[in-house]
Tab-separated table of C-alpha atoms and ligand atoms in Angstrom:
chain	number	residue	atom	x	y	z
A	1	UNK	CA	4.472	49.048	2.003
A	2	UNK	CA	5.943	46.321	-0.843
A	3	UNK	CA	3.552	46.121	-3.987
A	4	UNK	CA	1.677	42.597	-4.936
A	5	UNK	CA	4.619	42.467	-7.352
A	6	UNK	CA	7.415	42.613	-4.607
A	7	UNK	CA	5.088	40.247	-1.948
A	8	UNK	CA	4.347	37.817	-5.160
A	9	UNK	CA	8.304	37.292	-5.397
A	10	UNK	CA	9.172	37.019	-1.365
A	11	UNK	CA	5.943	33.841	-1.473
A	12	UNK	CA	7.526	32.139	-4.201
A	13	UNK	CA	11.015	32.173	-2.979
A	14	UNK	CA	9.546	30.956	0.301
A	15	UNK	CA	6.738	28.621	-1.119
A	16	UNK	CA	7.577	28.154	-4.625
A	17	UNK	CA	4.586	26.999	-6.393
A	18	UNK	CA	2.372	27.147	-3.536
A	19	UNK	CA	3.470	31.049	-3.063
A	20	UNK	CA	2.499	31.898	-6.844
A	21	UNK	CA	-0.543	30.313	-7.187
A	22	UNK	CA	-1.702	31.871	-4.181
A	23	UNK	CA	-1.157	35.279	-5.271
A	24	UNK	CA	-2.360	35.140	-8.321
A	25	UNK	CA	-5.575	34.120	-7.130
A	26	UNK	CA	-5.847	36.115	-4.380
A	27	UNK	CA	-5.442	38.968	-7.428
A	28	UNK	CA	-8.288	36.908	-9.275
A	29	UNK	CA	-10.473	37.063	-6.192
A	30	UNK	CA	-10.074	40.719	-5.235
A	31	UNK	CA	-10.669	41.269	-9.011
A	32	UNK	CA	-14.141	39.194	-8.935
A	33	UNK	CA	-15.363	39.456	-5.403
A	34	UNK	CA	-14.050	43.306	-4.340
A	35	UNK	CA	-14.008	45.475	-6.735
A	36	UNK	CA	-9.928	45.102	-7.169
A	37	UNK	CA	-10.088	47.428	-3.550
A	38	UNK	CA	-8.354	45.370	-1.162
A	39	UNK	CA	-4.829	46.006	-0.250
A	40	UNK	CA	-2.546	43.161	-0.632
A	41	UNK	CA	-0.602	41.980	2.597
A	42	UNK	CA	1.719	38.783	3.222
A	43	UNK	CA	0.023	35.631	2.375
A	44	UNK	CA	2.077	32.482	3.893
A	45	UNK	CA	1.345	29.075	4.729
A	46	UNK	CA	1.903	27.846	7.925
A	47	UNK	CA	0.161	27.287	11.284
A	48	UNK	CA	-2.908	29.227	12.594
A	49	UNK	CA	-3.243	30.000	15.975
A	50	UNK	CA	-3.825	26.560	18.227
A	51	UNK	CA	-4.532	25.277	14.936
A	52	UNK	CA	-8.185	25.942	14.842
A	53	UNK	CA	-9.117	27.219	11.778
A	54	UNK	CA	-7.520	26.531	8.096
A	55	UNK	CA	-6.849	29.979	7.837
A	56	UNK	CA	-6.220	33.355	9.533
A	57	UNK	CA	-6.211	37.063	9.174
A	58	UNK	CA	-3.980	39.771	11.375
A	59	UNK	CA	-5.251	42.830	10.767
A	60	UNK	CA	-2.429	44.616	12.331
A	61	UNK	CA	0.042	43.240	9.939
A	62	UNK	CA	-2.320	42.749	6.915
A	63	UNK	CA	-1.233	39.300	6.726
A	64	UNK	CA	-3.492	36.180	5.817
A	65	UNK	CA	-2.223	32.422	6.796
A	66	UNK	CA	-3.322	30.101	5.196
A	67	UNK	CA	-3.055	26.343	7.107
A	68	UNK	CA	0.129	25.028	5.804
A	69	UNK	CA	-2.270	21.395	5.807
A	70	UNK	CA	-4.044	22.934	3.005
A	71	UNK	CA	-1.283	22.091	1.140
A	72	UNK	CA	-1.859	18.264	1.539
A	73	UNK	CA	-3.323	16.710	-1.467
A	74	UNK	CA	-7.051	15.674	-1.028
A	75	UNK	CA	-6.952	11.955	-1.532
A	76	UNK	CA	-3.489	10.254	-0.408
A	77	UNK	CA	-2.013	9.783	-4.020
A	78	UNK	CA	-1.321	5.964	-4.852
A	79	UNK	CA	2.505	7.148	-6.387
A	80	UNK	CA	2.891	9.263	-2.918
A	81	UNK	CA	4.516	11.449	-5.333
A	82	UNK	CA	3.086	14.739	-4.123
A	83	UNK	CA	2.701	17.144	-6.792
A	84	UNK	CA	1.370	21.110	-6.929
A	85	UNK	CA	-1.264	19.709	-9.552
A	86	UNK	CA	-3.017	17.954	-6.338
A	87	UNK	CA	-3.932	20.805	-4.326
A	88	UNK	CA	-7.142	21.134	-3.609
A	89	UNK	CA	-7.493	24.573	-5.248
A	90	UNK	CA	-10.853	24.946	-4.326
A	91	UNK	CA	-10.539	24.366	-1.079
A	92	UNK	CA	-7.527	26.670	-0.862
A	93	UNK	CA	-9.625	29.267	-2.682
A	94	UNK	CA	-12.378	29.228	-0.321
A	95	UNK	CA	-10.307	29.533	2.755
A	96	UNK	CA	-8.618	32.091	1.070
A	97	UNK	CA	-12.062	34.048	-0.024
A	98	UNK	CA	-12.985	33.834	3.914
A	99	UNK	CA	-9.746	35.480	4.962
A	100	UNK	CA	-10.202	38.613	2.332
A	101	UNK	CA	-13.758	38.907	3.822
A	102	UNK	CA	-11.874	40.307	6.853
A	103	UNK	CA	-9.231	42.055	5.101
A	104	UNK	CA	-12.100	43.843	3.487
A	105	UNK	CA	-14.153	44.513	6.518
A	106	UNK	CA	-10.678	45.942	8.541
A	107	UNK	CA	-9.639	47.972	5.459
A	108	UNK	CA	-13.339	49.940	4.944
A	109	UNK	CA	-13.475	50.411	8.490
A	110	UNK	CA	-13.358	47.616	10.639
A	111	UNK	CA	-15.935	45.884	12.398
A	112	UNK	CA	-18.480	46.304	16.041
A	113	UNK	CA	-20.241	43.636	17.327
A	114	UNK	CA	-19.402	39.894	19.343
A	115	UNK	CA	-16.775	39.260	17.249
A	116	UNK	CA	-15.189	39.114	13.913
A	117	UNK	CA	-17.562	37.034	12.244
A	118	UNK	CA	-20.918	37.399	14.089
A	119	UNK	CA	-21.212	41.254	13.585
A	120	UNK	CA	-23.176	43.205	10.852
A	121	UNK	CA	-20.019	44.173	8.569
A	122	UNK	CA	-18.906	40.536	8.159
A	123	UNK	CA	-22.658	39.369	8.104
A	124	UNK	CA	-23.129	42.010	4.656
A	125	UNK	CA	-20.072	40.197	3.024
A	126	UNK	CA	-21.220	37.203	3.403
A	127	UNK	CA	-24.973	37.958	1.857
A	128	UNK	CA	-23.295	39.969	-1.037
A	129	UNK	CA	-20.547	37.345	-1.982
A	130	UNK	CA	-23.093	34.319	-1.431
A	131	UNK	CA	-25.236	35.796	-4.426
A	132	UNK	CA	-21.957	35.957	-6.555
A	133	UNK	CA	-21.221	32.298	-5.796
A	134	UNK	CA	-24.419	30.989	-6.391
A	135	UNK	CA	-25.159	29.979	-3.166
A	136	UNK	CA	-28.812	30.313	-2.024
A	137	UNK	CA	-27.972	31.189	1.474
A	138	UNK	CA	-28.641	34.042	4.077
A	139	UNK	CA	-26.954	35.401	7.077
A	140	UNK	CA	-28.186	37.491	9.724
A	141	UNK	CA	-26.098	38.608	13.154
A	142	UNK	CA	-27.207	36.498	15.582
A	143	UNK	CA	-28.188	37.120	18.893
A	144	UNK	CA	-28.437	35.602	22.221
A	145	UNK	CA	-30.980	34.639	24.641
A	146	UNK	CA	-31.624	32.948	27.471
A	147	UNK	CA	-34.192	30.376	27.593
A	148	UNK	CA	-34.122	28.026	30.681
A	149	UNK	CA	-31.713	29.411	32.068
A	150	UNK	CA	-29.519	28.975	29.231
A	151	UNK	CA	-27.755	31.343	27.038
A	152	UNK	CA	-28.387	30.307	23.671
A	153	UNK	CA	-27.760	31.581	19.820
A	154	UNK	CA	-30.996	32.734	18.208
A	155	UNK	CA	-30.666	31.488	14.865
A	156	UNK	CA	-33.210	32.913	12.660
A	157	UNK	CA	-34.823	29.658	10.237
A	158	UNK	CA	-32.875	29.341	6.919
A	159	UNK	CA	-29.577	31.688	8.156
A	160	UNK	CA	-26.070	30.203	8.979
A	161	UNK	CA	-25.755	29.278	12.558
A	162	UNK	CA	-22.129	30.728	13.953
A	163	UNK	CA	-20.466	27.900	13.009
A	164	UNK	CA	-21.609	28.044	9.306
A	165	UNK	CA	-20.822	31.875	9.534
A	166	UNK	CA	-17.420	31.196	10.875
A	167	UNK	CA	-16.548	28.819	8.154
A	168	UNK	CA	-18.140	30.756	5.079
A	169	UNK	CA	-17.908	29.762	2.265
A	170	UNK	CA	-16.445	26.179	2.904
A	171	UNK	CA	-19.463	25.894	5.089
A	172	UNK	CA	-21.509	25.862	2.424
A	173	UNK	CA	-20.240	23.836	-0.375
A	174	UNK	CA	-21.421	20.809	-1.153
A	175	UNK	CA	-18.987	17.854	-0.557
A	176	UNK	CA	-18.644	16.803	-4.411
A	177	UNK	CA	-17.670	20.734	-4.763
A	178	UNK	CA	-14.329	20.039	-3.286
A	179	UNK	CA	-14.358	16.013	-3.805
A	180	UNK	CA	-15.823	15.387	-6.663
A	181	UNK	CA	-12.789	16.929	-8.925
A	182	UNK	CA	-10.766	14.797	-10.981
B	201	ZN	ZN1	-12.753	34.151	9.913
């Protein structure tokens, strides 16, 4: 198993800039959000599987991706001259936050339930890490019913429906949160 050390060096001769920054605040995150207890893993940029979600975690491998789009600045820039300073770092963060919510649930013992957002484990994260971001939000695991005929998500009133669950915390954020940085 490499160290953060050894995994920090293989990102930035892969990513340069992009690889740095994203370990150090993956070591900032752990730090603030889990106790400094998760094990570190690859973190790369590239694809995501079909490309439907901006990132990814493989539990298997301990590896997060993060969507190598992520890496486009937020606002095309009127030089065009792309530079690291116009990532959208909390953006990147976020997605980033959502993918250590699994690596935390897989390392303390995985997960049971629908799948590997709508189960109790993921659900806990997500009410414990909410209250350190400030967010007034709840989650519960939601369940399924049939009415008419029809299976459909019980959503209990004020909790994030799956989609909002599946994209915690970027779900939540107010707009100017990402956009309204200078
Ligand atoms: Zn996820």
């Amino acid at each position: 198993m490499s160290t953060f050390a050894e995994l920090k060096i293989e990102a930035i001769k892969a990513f340069g800039y992009f690889g740095e920054w994203v370990f150090d605040e993956w070591k900032k995150l752990n730090d603030t959000f889990f106790y400094g207890e998760n094990i570190v893993g690859e973190i790369i940029w590239a694809a995501t599987p079909q490309d439907r979600s901006l990132g990814c975690y493989f539990p298997d491998k301990n590896l997060i991706v993060l969507h190598k789009t992520l890496m486009r600045p937020v606002y095309p820039t009127i030089t065009l001259n792309w530079e690291p300073r116009h990532l959208n770092k909390r953006k990147v963060s976020d997605v980033l936050l959502h993918e250590m919510i699994h690596q935390r649930v897989h390392q303390t013992g995985g997960w049971e339930g629908e799948n590997s957002h709508n189960n109790l484990r993921f659900v806990n994260e997500v009410n414990r890490i909410t209250k350190l971001l400030g967010i007034d939000i709840n989650a519960k695991v939601i369940q399924w019913q049939t009415i008419h005929g029809k299976i459909t998500p019980c959503v209990k009133s004020g909790c994030l429906n799956i989609e909002e669950l599946s994209n915690f915390p970027y779900s939540s954020r107010s707009h100017s949160y990402y956009y309204g940085q200078s």
